[in-house]
Amino acid sequence: MRFGTRLALFVTATLLVVGATTGVGVRFLLRDILIDDGKTQVVAAEARFHKQLTELGRSMAEGVRLLTLDFALRRAIADRDAATVLSALRNHGRRVGASRTILIDTDGTVAGDTSDDAAGAGAAFPFPALLDRAAEEEYAAMVAIVENKPVWLVVVPVLAPDPIAYIAAALPLDSARLLRMQDAIGLPGQLGLAARGPAGWRQVAGSMGDRLPEHLPLEGNEPTVVAFDGDEDIVLTRILAVPENSPAVMTVIGYPLSDALRRYQRILLGLVPALALGGGAALIGLAAIARGVSRPIEVLAGYTERIAAGDYTPPPPLARGDELGQLSVALHAMTRAISDREDRIRHQATHDPITGLTNRDAFLATVQAADPAGAMVVVALTAWRDTVRTVGREIGEGLMHDVGQRIASILPANVPLGAIGENAFAVYLPGADPAAARAIAAHIAELCDLPYRNADPYLEPGLNIDIPVAAGIALRPDHGSDPALLVRRAEVALLAAMQQQTRVASYDPDADPHRPMRLSLMNDLRVGLRRNEFQLLYQPKLDLRTNTITGAEALIRWQHPTQGFLPPDEFISLAEQTGNIQHVTRWVLRNGLLEASAWQAAGLSVRLAINLSVRDLSDEKLPERIAELLQNIGLPPRALVLEVTESAIMGEPERAIAVLRRLEQLGLDIAIDDFGVGQSSLAYLRRLPICEIKLDKSFIMQLRQNSDDRTIVRSVIELAHGLGYRVTAEGVEDAFGLDLLRSFGCDYAQGYYIARPLPAATFRALVASGPDPALGAPA
């Protein structure tokens, strides 16, 4: 069989299969569409029907209310004039469309009824709950079954001004009225009312007829497809609110799905001749084209067009021995060479040449298309540059390649991994929560605990190199959705891990110095210092020997004009990072010393302690500034104590010690703050020009529970006294700790048990009041 014939038969068969499949698919698709449309229609029709009922009840209630306002009727009711009342009820009932109007006394008995079949006056109104509801809500309207027929029953109180009677109007909800309502709501189906009796549900009005489903209500009060003798209807039922003593009533709405499908039957049948005509046309066209398609020159032209479009899949050579066959072989070889070269270029553009992993740009593009929720982990070799300077870049690059392979070995294939710097990798974990991200980061750090062994025989073979790493984590979308921003914030967390000497750290927006809000906060800080938005509080310092307040530590507080109260932790650390801490220190020194001058003028012998930061100790002009400030205010140097932390000294110890010695030469006392939690050694402690150490509160707050802390505190106090230092304990929270410190020979104490940080006036009053007996007897 020739190629053209095979092609024609194949295409024709394909058209027939596609046509038949399309017809079946269209039929089922139409059915699904019509079902969805029908469900929508019955739900909307049901809502419109209930809206009509509600409006009908409101309209009837307004009509009946007009009757209740008739003075003559109210007089007739009061006078028990039954004839006048019945005449008014009949006339007005006809005007509002009611088939029956009833006057009910306040005790629930019927006083008058326009129905000829009524039981007569004195009978109990069958729905007393409607009377209570009408009295509370001005009127009550519900569907009820009266004498086995559905009616729309409206009850309105007759007020004078309290209810003296009730008028009930019954509007029949018969099939004729339901048909009119069905036309009004535009339902192309059936609408009926069903009532529940001893034998089950039965239709009491409407057009459902024998198409009423056997099992009502249908499950869930949702539109349901129900079969009737080969036809299908979409049925929606909804139980209506009825008064007590009335059988349950529900609306039943049906939508004829079978009728809707018949409208499209001719369209589906019309596909058959269309397919036949299309198949015949295809056969004729394919017969004419087959000869040209089989010609090799057109095949080769198609190959070249495909190559020009960027598709470098090598075309198969033609099975010919002539020049055209040789040309197809050459085209095949050329296409393969171009494809290989393009692959190399693309790989070089998207991959790191050292590790073989995707580079930063390709990694970010991969993350952009990944799960929008996940975690970014950036891992850096913290000592890589030192390694390169020591053993050379070749070994450093081998180290990077090895670490990349270690990380890749623990990651699933779908997890993006890239080399984003000369010593950093990034991993994006789709769908990972913070705990999972920290677990992966910790696992990577554990992998790097094994040293790298250099295997290059020409570059120090057998050399073992430790691989210290740190990792930073940022969450998506919590910390950003853009991949580049996410990487930057993971790098901020990485720097925090390196500074805190931890292996893993998560991104903390409050600690990010690059956040615009934090940078704006520093501008606000400088403005706030000029506008005196800050306040100094004074933490009293108790002399344990005399039981008197002999000192205070100045603590700064900021009442921001728009952000409210900002704790020191939110701006002090940022001020240190940005260099603004020196402005803060100068403000605290000036205002604190002015307050200390007021103490001196009031005859209070109290020394002021002010904290210095690491940046303050790098300022070589600090001693001159403090000396000038003391001289201008008129305070002796002994009135001021400067507190520095161990970490502030350890940053640049030689420069810090030099500045501290110059401060000591001015006559100022130097104290080590937060002693015991920093990095200093006894060797440095011996070199420092200090006269006091302040024990960190972490040792003091657990004195009652922790015997180790008691041993440490006693030992430090004895050591400090042996070196000639005074000792202040911070964080004293109870009488037990205070008494224990006094028994250890501690000199001073601070903490909430003694007093919280106080405004200046409150602090002065506290000092002037003298020793507090509640703090124990003097030593």
mmCIF file with all atom_site columns, N, CA, C and O in Angstrom, residues 336-352:
data_model
loop_
_atom_site.group_PDB
_atom_site.id
_atom_site.type_symbol
_atom_site.label_atom_id
_atom_site.label_alt_id
_atom_site.label_comp_id
_atom_site.label_asym_id
_atom_site.label_entity_id
_atom_site.label_seq_id
_atom_site.pdbx_PDB_ins_code
_atom_site.Cartn_x
_atom_site.Cartn_y
_atom_site.Cartn_z
_atom_site.occupancy
_atom_site.B_iso_or_equiv
_atom_site.pdbx_formal_charge
_atom_site.auth_seq_id
_atom_site.auth_comp_id
_atom_site.auth_asym_id
_atom_site.auth_atom_id
_atom_site.pdbx_PDB_model_num
ATOM 1  N N  . ARG A 1 336 ? 22.989 17.987 14.815 1.00 0.00 ? 336 ARG A N  1
ATOM 2  C CA . ARG A 1 336 ? 23.493 17.441 16.075 1.00 0.00 ? 336 ARG A CA 1
ATOM 3  C C  . ARG A 1 336 ? 24.608 18.313 16.647 1.00 0.00 ? 336 ARG A C  1
ATOM 4  O O  . ARG A 1 336 ? 24.661 18.561 17.859 1.00 0.00 ? 336 ARG A O  1
ATOM 5  N N  . ALA A 1 337 ? 25.514 18.811 15.783 1.00 0.00 ? 337 ALA A N  1
ATOM 6  C CA . ALA A 1 337 ? 26.597 19.665 16.261 1.00 0.00 ? 337 ALA A CA 1
ATOM 7  C C  . ALA A 1 337 ? 26.054 20.976 16.845 1.00 0.00 ? 337 ALA A C  1
ATOM 8  O O  . ALA A 1 337 ? 26.510 21.450 17.888 1.00 0.00 ? 337 ALA A O  1
ATOM 9  N N  . ILE A 1 338 ? 25.072 21.559 16.151 1.00 0.00 ? 338 ILE A N  1
ATOM 10 C CA . ILE A 1 338 ? 24.481 22.802 16.665 1.00 0.00 ? 338 ILE A CA 1
ATOM 11 C C  . ILE A 1 338 ? 23.786 22.558 17.997 1.00 0.00 ? 338 ILE A C  1
ATOM 12 O O  . ILE A 1 338 ? 23.891 23.354 18.946 1.00 0.00 ? 338 ILE A O  1
ATOM 13 N N  . SER A 1 339 ? 23.069 21.441 18.103 1.00 0.00 ? 339 SER A N  1
ATOM 14 C CA . SER A 1 339 ? 22.364 21.119 19.348 1.00 0.00 ? 339 SER A CA 1
ATOM 15 C C  . SER A 1 339 ? 23.328 20.951 20.505 1.00 0.00 ? 339 SER A C  1
ATOM 16 O O  . SER A 1 339 ? 23.093 21.470 21.600 1.00 0.00 ? 339 SER A O  1
ATOM 17 N N  . ASP A 1 340 ? 24.454 20.249 20.257 1.00 0.00 ? 340 ASP A N  1
ATOM 18 C CA . ASP A 1 340 ? 25.439 20.060 21.329 1.00 0.00 ? 340 ASP A CA 1
ATOM 19 C C  . ASP A 1 340 ? 26.032 21.392 21.769 1.00 0.00 ? 340 ASP A C  1
ATOM 20 O O  . ASP A 1 340 ? 26.224 21.635 22.968 1.00 0.00 ? 340 ASP A O  1
ATOM 21 N N  . ARG A 1 341 ? 26.340 22.262 20.796 1.00 0.00 ? 341 ARG A N  1
ATOM 22 C CA . ARG A 1 341 ? 26.922 23.555 21.144 1.00 0.00 ? 341 ARG A CA 1
ATOM 23 C C  . ARG A 1 341 ? 25.924 24.417 21.923 1.00 0.00 ? 341 ARG A C  1
ATOM 24 O O  . ARG A 1 341 ? 26.279 25.088 22.897 1.00 0.00 ? 341 ARG A O  1
ATOM 25 N N  . GLU A 1 342 ? 24.645 24.405 21.508 1.00 0.00 ? 342 GLU A N  1
ATOM 26 C CA . GLU A 1 342 ? 23.628 25.165 22.227 1.00 0.00 ? 342 GLU A CA 1
ATOM 27 C C  . GLU A 1 342 ? 23.452 24.643 23.657 1.00 0.00 ? 342 GLU A C  1
ATOM 28 O O  . GLU A 1 342 ? 23.290 25.420 24.596 1.00 0.00 ? 342 GLU A O  1
ATOM 29 N N  . ASP A 1 343 ? 23.502 23.319 23.806 1.00 0.00 ? 343 ASP A N  1
ATOM 30 C CA . ASP A 1 343 ? 23.376 22.746 25.146 1.00 0.00 ? 343 ASP A CA 1
ATOM 31 C C  . ASP A 1 343 ? 24.525 23.187 26.039 1.00 0.00 ? 343 ASP A C  1
ATOM 32 O O  . ASP A 1 343 ? 24.329 23.501 27.224 1.00 0.00 ? 343 ASP A O  1
ATOM 33 N N  . ARG A 1 344 ? 25.746 23.213 25.501 1.00 0.00 ? 344 ARG A N  1
ATOM 34 C CA . ARG A 1 344 ? 26.897 23.643 26.305 1.00 0.00 ? 344 ARG A CA 1
ATOM 35 C C  . ARG A 1 344 ? 26.770 25.110 26.702 1.00 0.00 ? 344 ARG A C  1
ATOM 36 O O  . ARG A 1 344 ? 27.029 25.485 27.841 1.00 0.00 ? 344 ARG A O  1
ATOM 37 N N  . ILE A 1 345 ? 26.364 25.943 25.734 1.00 0.00 ? 345 ILE A N  1
ATOM 38 C CA . ILE A 1 345 ? 26.218 27.376 26.025 1.00 0.00 ? 345 ILE A CA 1
ATOM 39 C C  . ILE A 1 345 ? 25.134 27.585 27.085 1.00 0.00 ? 345 ILE A C  1
ATOM 40 O O  . ILE A 1 345 ? 25.289 28.372 28.032 1.00 0.00 ? 345 ILE A O  1
ATOM 41 N N  . ARG A 1 346 ? 24.009 26.879 26.917 1.00 0.00 ? 346 ARG A N  1
ATOM 42 C CA . ARG A 1 346 ? 22.908 27.032 27.870 1.00 0.00 ? 346 ARG A CA 1
ATOM 43 C C  . ARG A 1 346 ? 23.319 26.558 29.265 1.00 0.00 ? 346 ARG A C  1
ATOM 44 O O  . ARG A 1 346 ? 22.984 27.182 30.275 1.00 0.00 ? 346 ARG A O  1
ATOM 45 N N  . HIS A 1 347 ? 24.076 25.461 29.306 1.00 0.00 ? 347 HIS A N  1
ATOM 46 C CA . HIS A 1 347 ? 24.525 24.947 30.603 1.00 0.00 ? 347 HIS A CA 1
ATOM 47 C C  . HIS A 1 347 ? 25.492 25.915 31.264 1.00 0.00 ? 347 HIS A C  1
ATOM 48 O O  . HIS A 1 347 ? 25.408 26.174 32.481 1.00 0.00 ? 347 HIS A O  1
ATOM 49 N N  . GLN A 1 348 ? 26.421 26.477 30.462 1.00 0.00 ? 348 GLN A N  1
ATOM 50 C CA . GLN A 1 348 ? 27.375 27.428 31.032 1.00 0.00 ? 348 GLN A CA 1
ATOM 51 C C  . GLN A 1 348 ? 26.673 28.695 31.532 1.00 0.00 ? 348 GLN A C  1
ATOM 52 O O  . GLN A 1 348 ? 27.109 29.307 32.509 1.00 0.00 ? 348 GLN A O  1
ATOM 53 N N  . ALA A 1 349 ? 25.575 29.084 30.847 1.00 0.00 ? 349 ALA A N  1
ATOM 54 C CA . ALA A 1 349 ? 24.860 30.300 31.249 1.00 0.00 ? 349 ALA A CA 1
ATOM 55 C C  . ALA A 1 349 ? 24.037 30.097 32.511 1.00 0.00 ? 349 ALA A C  1
ATOM 56 O O  . ALA A 1 349 ? 23.701 31.073 33.197 1.00 0.00 ? 349 ALA A O  1
ATOM 57 N N  . THR A 1 350 ? 23.697 28.864 32.825 1.00 0.00 ? 350 THR A N  1
ATOM 58 C CA . THR A 1 350 ? 22.802 28.617 33.948 1.00 0.00 ? 350 THR A CA 1
ATOM 59 C C  . THR A 1 350 ? 23.438 27.825 35.088 1.00 0.00 ? 350 THR A C  1
ATOM 60 O O  . THR A 1 350 ? 22.756 27.558 36.075 1.00 0.00 ? 350 THR A O  1
ATOM 61 N N  . HIS A 1 351 ? 24.704 27.458 34.959 1.00 0.00 ? 351 HIS A N  1
ATOM 62 C CA . HIS A 1 351 ? 25.319 26.623 35.994 1.00 0.00 ? 351 HIS A CA 1
ATOM 63 C C  . HIS A 1 351 ? 26.634 27.218 36.473 1.00 0.00 ? 351 HIS A C  1
ATOM 64 O O  . HIS A 1 351 ? 27.341 27.921 35.723 1.00 0.00 ? 351 HIS A O  1
ATOM 65 N N  . ASP A 1 352 ? 26.944 26.931 37.705 1.00 0.00 ? 352 ASP A N  1
ATOM 66 C CA . ASP A 1 352 ? 28.203 27.357 38.298 1.00 0.00 ? 352 ASP A CA 1
ATOM 67 C C  . ASP A 1 352 ? 29.322 26.447 37.799 1.00 0.00 ? 352 ASP A C  1
ATOM 68 O O  . ASP A 1 352 ? 29.196 25.213 37.854 1.00 0.00 ? 352 ASP A O  1
#
